[in-house]
mmCIF file of C-alpha atoms in Angstrom:
data_model
loop_
_atom_site.group_PDB
_atom_site.id
_atom_site.type_symbol
_atom_site.label_atom_id
_atom_site.label_comp_id
_atom_site.label_asym_id
_atom_site.label_seq_id
_atom_site.Cartn_x
_atom_site.Cartn_y
_atom_site.Cartn_z
ATOM 1 C CA MET A 161 -5.051 35.527 18.572
ATOM 2 C CA SER A 162 -7.050 37.336 15.993
ATOM 3 C CA SER A 163 -8.347 35.486 13.002
ATOM 4 C CA THR A 164 -7.809 36.844 9.567
ATOM 5 C CA VAL A 165 -10.887 37.182 7.439
ATOM 6 C CA ARG A 166 -10.245 36.625 3.751
ATOM 7 C CA PRO A 167 -12.219 38.746 1.347
ATOM 8 C CA ARG A 168 -14.577 36.902 -0.993
ATOM 9 C CA ALA A 169 -13.506 36.630 -4.608
ATOM 10 C CA GLN A 170 -15.314 39.079 -6.785
ATOM 11 C CA GLU A 171 -17.888 37.281 -8.901
ATOM 12 C CA ALA A 172 -17.698 37.756 -12.605
ATOM 13 C CA PRO A 173 -20.620 39.651 -14.060
ATOM 14 C CA PRO A 174 -23.110 37.550 -16.012
ATOM 15 C CA ALA A 175 -22.862 37.541 -19.767
ATOM 16 C CA ALA A 176 -25.068 39.836 -21.726
ATOM 17 C CA GLY A 177 -28.475 38.401 -22.196
ATOM 18 C CA GLY A 178 -27.774 35.675 -19.627
ATOM 19 C CA GLY A 179 -29.317 35.097 -16.329
ATOM 20 C CA ALA A 180 -29.916 32.472 -13.783
ATOM 21 C CA GLY A 181 -31.548 30.249 -16.343
ATOM 22 C CA SER A 182 -29.097 30.766 -19.180
ATOM 23 C CA ALA A 183 -27.404 27.671 -20.652
ATOM 24 C CA PRO A 184 -23.755 27.114 -19.718
ATOM 25 C CA GLY A 185 -21.104 27.723 -22.355
ATOM 26 C CA PRO A 186 -19.201 24.933 -24.134
ATOM 27 C CA ALA A 187 -16.875 22.826 -22.047
ATOM 28 C CA ALA A 188 -13.185 23.513 -22.214
ATOM 29 C CA GLY A 189 -11.498 21.551 -24.968
ATOM 30 C CA ALA A 190 -14.725 20.740 -26.807
ATOM 31 C CA ARG A 191 -14.714 21.154 -30.569
ATOM 32 C CA PRO A 192 -17.255 23.610 -31.924
ATOM 33 C CA GLY A 193 -19.900 21.884 -33.990
ATOM 34 C CA GLY A 194 -19.428 18.426 -32.415
ATOM 35 C CA PRO A 195 -19.172 16.598 -29.078
ATOM 36 C CA ALA A 196 -15.921 16.428 -27.178
ATOM 37 C CA GLY A 197 -13.619 13.646 -28.357
ATOM 38 C CA SER A 198 -15.132 13.260 -31.822
ATOM 39 C CA GLY A 199 -12.076 14.413 -33.737
ATOM 40 C CA LEU A 200 -9.933 12.411 -36.128
ATOM 41 C CA GLY A 201 -7.281 11.726 -33.506
ATOM 42 C CA HIS A 202 -9.869 10.329 -31.119
ATOM 43 C CA ARG A 203 -11.314 8.040 -33.780
ATOM 44 C CA LEU A 204 -7.848 6.782 -34.731
ATOM 45 C CA ARG A 205 -7.068 5.956 -31.102
ATOM 46 C CA ARG A 206 -10.445 4.326 -30.647
ATOM 47 C CA ASP A 207 -10.156 2.126 -33.769
ATOM 48 C CA ARG A 208 -6.412 1.481 -33.661
ATOM 49 C CA SER A 209 -6.893 -2.273 -33.141
ATOM 50 C CA LEU A 210 -9.167 -2.564 -36.175
ATOM 51 C CA LEU A 211 -6.837 -0.415 -38.256
ATOM 52 C CA LEU A 212 -3.863 -2.601 -37.335
ATOM 53 C CA MET A 213 -5.819 -5.655 -38.491
ATOM 54 C CA THR A 214 -6.266 -4.096 -41.933
ATOM 55 C CA VAL A 215 -2.550 -3.352 -42.392
ATOM 56 C CA PRO A 216 -1.671 -6.779 -43.941
ATOM 57 C CA ALA A 217 -4.585 -6.602 -46.385
ATOM 58 C CA VAL A 218 -3.797 -3.005 -47.345
ATOM 59 C CA GLY A 219 -0.112 -3.913 -47.756
ATOM 60 C CA LEU A 220 -0.914 -6.837 -50.067
ATOM 61 C CA LEU A 221 -3.372 -4.695 -52.036
ATOM 62 C CA GLY A 222 -0.801 -1.968 -52.498
ATOM 63 C CA LEU A 223 2.009 -4.383 -53.383
ATOM 64 C CA PHE A 224 0.130 -6.489 -55.925
ATOM 65 C CA VAL A 225 -2.442 -3.987 -57.274
ATOM 66 C CA TYR A 226 -1.254 -0.398 -56.986
ATOM 67 C CA VAL A 227 2.508 -0.787 -57.342
ATOM 68 C CA PRO A 228 2.123 -2.689 -60.666
ATOM 69 C CA LEU A 229 0.174 0.314 -62.000
ATOM 70 C CA ILE A 230 3.588 1.888 -62.610
ATOM 71 C CA TRP A 231 4.007 -0.534 -65.504
ATOM 72 C CA THR A 232 1.000 0.951 -67.307
ATOM 73 C CA THR A 233 3.540 3.429 -68.669
ATOM 74 C CA VAL A 234 4.696 0.558 -70.904
ATOM 75 C CA ALA A 235 1.687 1.394 -73.099
ATOM 76 C CA PHE A 236 3.434 4.660 -74.017
ATOM 77 C CA LYS A 237 6.969 3.265 -74.432
ATOM 78 C CA ASP A 238 9.045 1.031 -76.664
ATOM 79 C CA TYR A 239 9.562 -1.355 -73.774
ATOM 80 C CA ASP A 240 12.476 -3.782 -73.782
ATOM 81 C CA PRO A 241 12.729 -5.682 -70.471
ATOM 82 C CA PHE A 242 16.129 -7.194 -71.278
ATOM 83 C CA LEU A 243 18.105 -4.253 -72.689
ATOM 84 C CA ALA A 244 16.599 -0.987 -71.483
ATOM 85 C CA GLY A 245 14.143 -1.793 -68.710
ATOM 86 C CA LEU A 246 11.163 0.304 -67.687
ATOM 87 C CA TRP A 247 12.880 3.595 -66.924
ATOM 88 C CA ALA A 248 15.348 3.606 -69.832
ATOM 89 C CA SER A 249 12.849 2.567 -72.498
ATOM 90 C CA PRO A 250 12.102 5.444 -74.893
ATOM 91 C CA TRP A 251 8.706 7.113 -74.967
ATOM 92 C CA THR A 252 6.679 6.549 -78.126
ATOM 93 C CA GLY A 253 3.508 8.494 -77.355
ATOM 94 C CA ALA A 254 0.359 6.934 -78.815
ATOM 95 C CA GLU A 255 2.172 4.706 -81.304
ATOM 96 C CA ASN A 256 1.223 1.505 -79.445
ATOM 97 C CA PHE A 257 -2.437 2.510 -79.478
ATOM 98 C CA SER A 258 -2.263 3.156 -83.239
ATOM 99 C CA LEU A 259 -0.831 -0.327 -83.771
ATOM 100 C CA LEU A 260 -3.499 -1.776 -81.516
ATOM 101 C CA PHE A 261 -6.406 -0.156 -83.327
ATOM 102 C CA SER A 262 -5.040 -1.179 -86.719
ATOM 103 C CA ASP A 263 -4.914 -4.852 -85.689
ATOM 104 C CA SER A 264 -8.011 -6.746 -86.845
ATOM 105 C CA ARG A 265 -7.455 -9.385 -84.163
ATOM 106 C CA PHE A 266 -8.073 -6.747 -81.505
ATOM 107 C CA TRP A 267 -11.476 -5.897 -82.947
ATOM 108 C CA ASP A 268 -12.332 -9.603 -83.202
ATOM 109 C CA ALA A 269 -11.387 -9.992 -79.556
ATOM 110 C CA ALA A 270 -13.528 -6.961 -78.648
ATOM 111 C CA ALA A 271 -16.545 -8.384 -80.495
ATOM 112 C CA ASN A 272 -16.154 -11.816 -78.880
ATOM 113 C CA THR A 273 -15.731 -10.260 -75.432
ATOM 114 C CA LEU A 274 -18.888 -8.165 -75.747
ATOM 115 C CA ALA A 275 -20.893 -11.132 -77.087
ATOM 116 C CA ILE A 276 -19.812 -13.422 -74.236
ATOM 117 C CA THR A 277 -20.408 -10.627 -71.716
ATOM 118 C CA PHE A 278 -23.964 -10.113 -72.986
ATOM 119 C CA LEU A 279 -24.711 -13.844 -72.798
ATOM 120 C CA GLN A 280 -23.323 -14.151 -69.289
ATOM 121 C CA LEU A 281 -25.281 -11.147 -68.017
ATOM 122 C CA THR A 282 -28.576 -12.310 -69.527
ATOM 123 C CA LEU A 283 -28.265 -16.084 -68.986
ATOM 124 C CA PHE A 284 -25.961 -16.562 -66.007
ATOM 125 C CA PHE A 285 -26.945 -13.747 -63.648
ATOM 126 C CA PRO A 286 -30.694 -14.595 -63.247
ATOM 127 C CA ILE A 287 -30.068 -18.315 -62.604
ATOM 128 C CA PRO A 288 -28.725 -17.981 -59.012
ATOM 129 C CA ILE A 289 -31.716 -15.779 -58.158
ATOM 130 C CA ALA A 290 -34.169 -18.373 -59.495
ATOM 131 C CA LEU A 291 -32.376 -21.218 -57.713
ATOM 132 C CA ALA A 292 -32.318 -19.269 -54.439
ATOM 133 C CA LEU A 293 -36.063 -18.630 -54.678
ATOM 134 C CA LEU A 294 -36.652 -22.314 -55.422
ATOM 135 C CA LEU A 295 -34.535 -23.509 -52.506
ATOM 136 C CA ASN A 296 -36.111 -20.973 -50.170
ATOM 137 C CA SER A 297 -39.529 -22.448 -50.927
ATOM 138 C CA LEU A 298 -38.438 -25.933 -49.752
ATOM 139 C CA LEU A 299 -39.832 -26.813 -46.341
ATOM 140 C CA SER A 300 -37.244 -29.431 -45.405
ATOM 141 C CA ASP A 301 -33.993 -27.930 -44.128
ATOM 142 C CA ARG A 302 -32.180 -31.208 -44.751
ATOM 143 C CA VAL A 303 -33.168 -31.340 -48.425
ATOM 144 C CA ARG A 304 -32.334 -27.651 -48.816
ATOM 145 C CA GLY A 305 -28.864 -28.131 -47.332
ATOM 146 C CA ALA A 306 -28.143 -31.188 -49.498
ATOM 147 C CA VAL A 307 -29.177 -29.429 -52.720
ATOM 148 C CA GLN A 308 -27.227 -26.321 -51.753
ATOM 149 C CA SER A 309 -24.074 -28.391 -51.130
ATOM 150 C CA VAL A 310 -24.374 -30.109 -54.500
ATOM 151 C CA LEU A 311 -24.822 -26.764 -56.255
ATOM 152 C CA TYR A 312 -21.858 -25.174 -54.473
ATOM 153 C CA LEU A 313 -19.427 -28.080 -54.971
ATOM 154 C CA PRO A 314 -18.341 -27.183 -58.570
ATOM 155 C CA HIS A 315 -17.212 -23.762 -57.332
ATOM 156 C CA PHE A 316 -14.132 -25.466 -55.865
ATOM 157 C CA PHE A 317 -13.221 -27.207 -59.149
ATOM 158 C CA SER A 318 -10.441 -25.802 -61.295
ATOM 159 C CA TRP A 319 -11.195 -24.799 -64.855
ATOM 160 C CA VAL A 320 -9.094 -27.723 -66.072
ATOM 161 C CA LEU A 321 -11.453 -30.121 -64.325
ATOM 162 C CA VAL A 322 -14.549 -28.245 -65.521
ATOM 163 C CA VAL A 323 -13.434 -28.337 -69.160
ATOM 164 C CA THR A 324 -12.540 -32.025 -68.791
ATOM 165 C CA VAL A 325 -16.007 -32.853 -67.459
ATOM 166 C CA PHE A 326 -17.668 -31.053 -70.362
ATOM 167 C CA GLN A 327 -15.295 -32.776 -72.791
ATOM 168 C CA GLN A 328 -16.293 -36.177 -71.429
ATOM 169 C CA MET A 329 -19.963 -35.293 -71.755
ATOM 170 C CA LEU A 330 -20.235 -33.154 -74.917
ATOM 171 C CA GLY A 331 -17.076 -33.995 -76.873
ATOM 172 C CA GLY A 332 -16.864 -36.164 -79.980
ATOM 173 C CA ALA A 333 -16.031 -39.197 -77.849
ATOM 174 C CA GLY A 334 -18.197 -38.105 -74.951
ATOM 175 C CA LEU A 335 -20.990 -40.020 -73.277
ATOM 176 C CA LEU A 336 -23.857 -38.313 -75.099
ATOM 177 C CA SER A 337 -22.259 -38.736 -78.513
ATOM 178 C CA GLN A 338 -21.545 -42.405 -77.865
ATOM 179 C CA PHE A 339 -25.101 -42.906 -76.602
ATOM 180 C CA LEU A 340 -26.488 -41.547 -79.879
ATOM 181 C CA ARG A 341 -24.107 -43.638 -82.027
ATOM 182 C CA GLU A 342 -25.070 -46.846 -80.220
ATOM 183 C CA ARG A 343 -28.672 -46.217 -81.237
ATOM 184 C CA GLY A 344 -27.938 -45.504 -84.869
ATOM 185 C CA HIS A 345 -27.855 -41.708 -84.748
ATOM 186 C CA GLU A 346 -25.081 -39.347 -85.766
ATOM 187 C CA GLY A 347 -22.836 -38.112 -82.989
ATOM 188 C CA PHE A 348 -21.774 -34.542 -82.343
ATOM 189 C CA ASP A 349 -18.820 -32.626 -80.918
ATOM 190 C CA LEU A 350 -19.830 -29.372 -79.267
ATOM 191 C CA MET A 351 -16.362 -28.793 -77.834
ATOM 192 C CA THR A 352 -14.914 -28.005 -81.269
ATOM 193 C CA ASP A 353 -17.890 -26.177 -82.785
ATOM 194 C CA PRO A 354 -17.143 -22.426 -83.103
ATOM 195 C CA ALA A 355 -20.838 -21.605 -83.578
ATOM 196 C CA VAL A 356 -21.796 -22.729 -80.059
ATOM 197 C CA PHE A 357 -18.590 -21.776 -78.247
ATOM 198 C CA LYS A 358 -20.023 -18.662 -76.592
ATOM 199 C CA PHE A 359 -23.007 -20.632 -75.263
ATOM 200 C CA LEU A 360 -20.649 -23.404 -74.170
ATOM 201 C CA VAL A 361 -18.461 -21.152 -72.000
ATOM 202 C CA THR A 362 -21.600 -19.579 -70.507
ATOM 203 C CA ALA A 363 -22.957 -23.031 -69.608
ATOM 204 C CA GLN A 364 -19.625 -23.918 -68.003
ATOM 205 C CA LEU A 365 -19.748 -20.735 -65.926
ATOM 206 C CA VAL A 366 -23.316 -21.464 -64.818
ATOM 207 C CA TRP A 367 -22.405 -24.995 -63.739
ATOM 208 C CA LYS A 368 -19.316 -23.856 -61.863
ATOM 209 C CA ASP A 369 -20.346 -20.624 -60.111
ATOM 210 C CA ALA A 370 -24.146 -20.566 -59.847
ATOM 211 C CA GLY A 371 -23.928 -22.187 -56.398
ATOM 212 C CA TRP A 372 -21.923 -19.265 -55.005
ATOM 213 C CA GLY A 373 -24.611 -16.801 -56.053
ATOM 214 C CA VAL A 374 -27.277 -19.030 -54.512
ATOM 215 C CA ILE A 375 -25.572 -18.785 -51.111
ATOM 216 C CA VAL A 376 -25.442 -14.996 -51.317
ATOM 217 C CA PHE A 377 -29.131 -14.667 -52.185
ATOM 218 C CA LEU A 378 -30.189 -17.242 -49.587
ATOM 219 C CA ALA A 379 -28.347 -15.213 -46.955
ATOM 220 C CA ALA A 380 -30.319 -12.148 -48.022
ATOM 221 C CA LEU A 381 -33.584 -14.105 -47.884
ATOM 222 C CA ALA A 382 -32.803 -15.333 -44.366
ATOM 223 C CA ALA A 383 -32.914 -11.728 -43.150
ATOM 224 C CA VAL A 384 -36.497 -11.198 -44.355
ATOM 225 C CA ASN A 385 -38.967 -10.838 -41.480
ATOM 226 C CA PRO A 386 -41.368 -13.828 -41.556
ATOM 227 C CA GLU A 387 -44.153 -11.560 -40.333
ATOM 228 C CA LEU A 388 -44.152 -9.906 -43.752
ATOM 229 C CA TYR A 389 -45.103 -13.228 -45.362
ATOM 230 C CA GLU A 390 -47.755 -13.822 -42.696
ATOM 231 C CA ALA A 391 -49.231 -10.379 -43.231
ATOM 232 C CA ALA A 392 -49.266 -10.867 -47.004
ATOM 233 C CA ALA A 393 -50.911 -14.278 -46.629
ATOM 234 C CA ALA A 394 -53.497 -12.779 -44.285
ATOM 235 C CA ASP A 395 -54.312 -10.203 -46.955
ATOM 236 C CA GLY A 396 -54.984 -13.010 -49.419
ATOM 237 C CA ALA A 397 -51.687 -12.919 -51.363
ATOM 238 C CA GLY A 398 -50.770 -16.204 -53.007
ATOM 239 C CA ARG A 399 -47.298 -17.686 -53.365
ATOM 240 C CA LEU A 400 -46.441 -15.715 -56.502
ATOM 241 C CA ARG A 401 -47.700 -12.405 -55.107
ATOM 242 C CA ARG A 402 -45.758 -12.944 -51.872
ATOM 243 C CA MET A 403 -42.641 -13.592 -53.909
ATOM 244 C CA TRP A 404 -43.233 -10.478 -56.023
ATOM 245 C CA HIS A 405 -44.116 -8.073 -53.204
ATOM 246 C CA VAL A 406 -41.989 -9.441 -50.324
ATOM 247 C CA THR A 407 -39.140 -11.649 -51.538
ATOM 248 C CA LEU A 408 -37.924 -9.730 -54.578
ATOM 249 C CA PRO A 409 -37.938 -6.306 -52.815
ATOM 250 C CA ALA A 410 -35.791 -7.879 -50.089
ATOM 251 C CA LEU A 411 -33.344 -9.142 -52.712
ATOM 252 C CA ARG A 412 -33.231 -5.900 -54.694
ATOM 253 C CA PRO A 413 -30.269 -4.282 -52.821
ATOM 254 C CA VAL A 414 -28.190 -7.452 -53.157
ATOM 255 C CA ILE A 415 -29.145 -7.832 -56.822
ATOM 256 C CA ALA A 416 -28.133 -4.228 -57.535
ATOM 257 C CA LEU A 417 -24.781 -4.613 -55.767
ATOM 258 C CA LEU A 418 -23.871 -7.912 -57.442
ATOM 259 C CA LEU A 419 -24.993 -6.607 -60.825
ATOM 260 C CA VAL A 420 -22.716 -3.574 -60.509
ATOM 261 C CA LEU A 421 -19.793 -5.787 -59.539
ATOM 262 C CA ARG A 422 -20.591 -8.202 -62.350
ATOM 263 C CA VAL A 423 -20.731 -5.408 -64.917
ATOM 264 C CA GLY A 424 -17.376 -4.092 -63.719
ATOM 265 C CA ASP A 425 -15.826 -7.527 -64.164
ATOM 266 C CA SER A 426 -17.771 -8.317 -67.325
ATOM 267 C CA LEU A 427 -14.897 -7.718 -69.740
ATOM 268 C CA THR A 428 -12.864 -10.348 -67.879
ATOM 269 C CA VAL A 429 -14.771 -13.295 -69.264
ATOM 270 C CA GLY A 430 -12.476 -16.052 -68.031
ATOM 271 C CA PHE A 431 -8.858 -16.079 -69.183
ATOM 272 C CA GLU A 432 -7.977 -19.608 -68.070
ATOM 273 C CA GLN A 433 -11.302 -21.066 -69.175
ATOM 274 C CA ILE A 434 -11.015 -19.704 -72.707
ATOM 275 C CA LEU A 435 -7.273 -20.275 -73.081
ATOM 276 C CA LEU A 436 -7.793 -23.989 -72.389
ATOM 277 C CA GLN A 437 -10.297 -24.226 -75.271
ATOM 278 C CA ARG A 438 -8.801 -21.697 -77.674
ATOM 279 C CA ASP A 439 -7.021 -24.193 -79.918
ATOM 280 C CA ALA A 440 -10.092 -26.434 -80.185
ATOM 281 C CA VAL A 441 -12.326 -23.796 -81.800
ATOM 282 C CA GLY A 442 -9.761 -21.356 -83.182
ATOM 283 C CA PRO A 443 -8.971 -17.753 -82.197
ATOM 284 C CA GLY A 444 -11.673 -16.349 -84.467
ATOM 285 C CA ALA A 445 -14.419 -17.611 -82.157
ATOM 286 C CA SER A 446 -12.586 -17.637 -78.817
ATOM 287 C CA GLU A 447 -10.206 -14.678 -78.747
ATOM 288 C CA VAL A 448 -11.091 -12.180 -75.991
ATOM 289 C CA PHE A 449 -9.281 -9.199 -74.464
ATOM 290 C CA ASP A 450 -7.273 -11.208 -71.951
ATOM 291 C CA THR A 451 -6.148 -13.921 -74.350
ATOM 292 C CA TYR A 452 -5.269 -11.280 -76.963
ATOM 293 C CA VAL A 453 -3.103 -9.418 -74.446
ATOM 294 C CA TRP A 454 -1.452 -12.678 -73.412
ATOM 295 C CA TRP A 455 -0.619 -13.788 -76.952
ATOM 296 C CA VAL A 456 0.583 -10.376 -78.090
ATOM 297 C CA GLY A 457 2.563 -9.580 -74.950
ATOM 298 C CA ILE A 458 3.863 -12.905 -73.630
ATOM 299 C CA ALA A 459 3.963 -15.075 -76.741
ATOM 300 C CA ASN A 460 5.091 -12.437 -79.266
ATOM 301 C CA GLY A 461 6.962 -10.087 -76.926
ATOM 302 C CA ASP A 462 5.140 -6.934 -78.059
ATOM 303 C CA TYR A 463 4.708 -5.585 -74.551
ATOM 304 C CA GLY A 464 3.756 -2.034 -75.533
ATOM 305 C CA VAL A 465 0.753 -3.058 -77.644
ATOM 306 C CA ALA A 466 -0.331 -5.601 -75.020
ATOM 307 C CA ALA A 467 -0.148 -2.965 -72.278
ATOM 308 C CA ALA A 468 -2.195 -0.585 -74.428
ATOM 309 C CA GLY A 469 -4.877 -3.247 -74.834
ATOM 310 C CA GLY A 470 -4.948 -3.953 -71.108
ATOM 311 C CA LEU A 471 -5.164 -0.236 -70.311
ATOM 312 C CA ILE A 472 -8.123 0.236 -72.650
ATOM 313 C CA LYS A 473 -9.889 -2.726 -71.051
ATOM 314 C CA GLY A 474 -9.322 -1.249 -67.583
ATOM 315 C CA VAL A 475 -10.652 2.159 -68.568
ATOM 316 C CA PHE A 476 -13.803 0.692 -70.122
ATOM 317 C CA SER A 477 -14.354 -1.523 -67.054
ATOM 318 C CA LEU A 478 -14.155 1.566 -64.821
ATOM 319 C CA VAL A 479 -16.663 3.385 -67.017
ATOM 320 C CA LEU A 480 -19.038 0.405 -66.853
ATOM 321 C CA VAL A 481 -18.820 0.329 -63.039
ATOM 322 C CA LEU A 482 -19.603 4.050 -62.793
ATOM 323 C CA LEU A 483 -22.538 3.766 -65.210
ATOM 324 C CA ALA A 484 -23.970 0.690 -63.478
ATOM 325 C CA ASN A 485 -23.607 2.336 -60.087
ATOM 326 C CA LYS A 486 -25.385 5.447 -61.396
ATOM 327 C CA VAL A 487 -28.254 3.285 -62.612
ATOM 328 C CA ALA A 488 -28.417 1.668 -59.158
ATOM 329 C CA HIS A 489 -28.681 5.127 -57.579
ATOM 330 C CA LEU A 490 -31.478 6.086 -59.964
ATOM 331 C CA LEU A 491 -33.347 2.936 -58.902
ATOM 332 C CA GLY A 492 -32.995 3.940 -55.257
ATOM 333 C CA GLU A 493 -30.242 1.482 -54.301
ATOM 334 C CA GLN A 494 -26.839 2.192 -52.812
ATOM 335 C CA GLY A 495 -24.698 0.177 -55.250
ATOM 336 C CA VAL A 496 -20.969 -0.029 -54.560
ATOM 337 C CA TYR A 497 -20.717 3.395 -52.950
ATOM 338 C CA ARG A 498 -23.159 6.023 -51.785
ATOM 339 C CA ARG A 499 -24.091 9.138 -53.696
#
């Protein structure tokens, strides 16, 4: 029985310029310019569990933040929620903005908002940084934890409770006023004094929310390598120089990020806090953007003018975020988003 000899398959000629040592070509199915499996579909399959976890948060964000943006069209309409509704209300163009700019109360609210914003940025923002540096210098972990808990506790208080505490301390019948009267001095009532109202609301904010900022900065300080302090001490740096050259540079990215976020939210100076004290000092000293929009829109039913005021506030807040983030980039920090 004769065996059949199969002919050998003809080998393909080598590519031009190739040889025995030439590199093999790209694998089948690999994307040019990147490794195999690095496409969008691969990343979606790889991260599908994480993406599914974000669906509830994205759904809530879209339902309560982006869907209501449809009602910003009220600023350009003669809106009547009871007769016409959103879609049937007639368009009025820029008439609501003309009415808004001709209202002196709007400009008073703008001036009060900017004044309170400036005070909160200059007086409130540095205090958590100073407290975090002070607590970080404490050697006893037990004392540090106790002080940190006491500072953070007011963050859980409602504004009703915060205003009540200040009323019992600084009001006309408060403890300090009674203490002065019992010793023959004249009492005072800071809660109804329009001249100190802006400083009062800033002090309330410091007492309530400074502890939250302390926790954020302490977390950033915990990530600092202790060897940096040892090296600085070995070079003869004292406590202040170590804080200036080691601690503050470690806090700079966090400070830049929180400052950008604070600037973006600066025009929202506390609706509930100020509304609770508005009648005590009068609208001339306490009216801000949010309370103006509330009184014009909800109390008086002029929804178009109120929506115009809210839209202007939103646009200016966006501009402030972009400017603050640009400044952070110029200082070499990332800010909210990268360049």
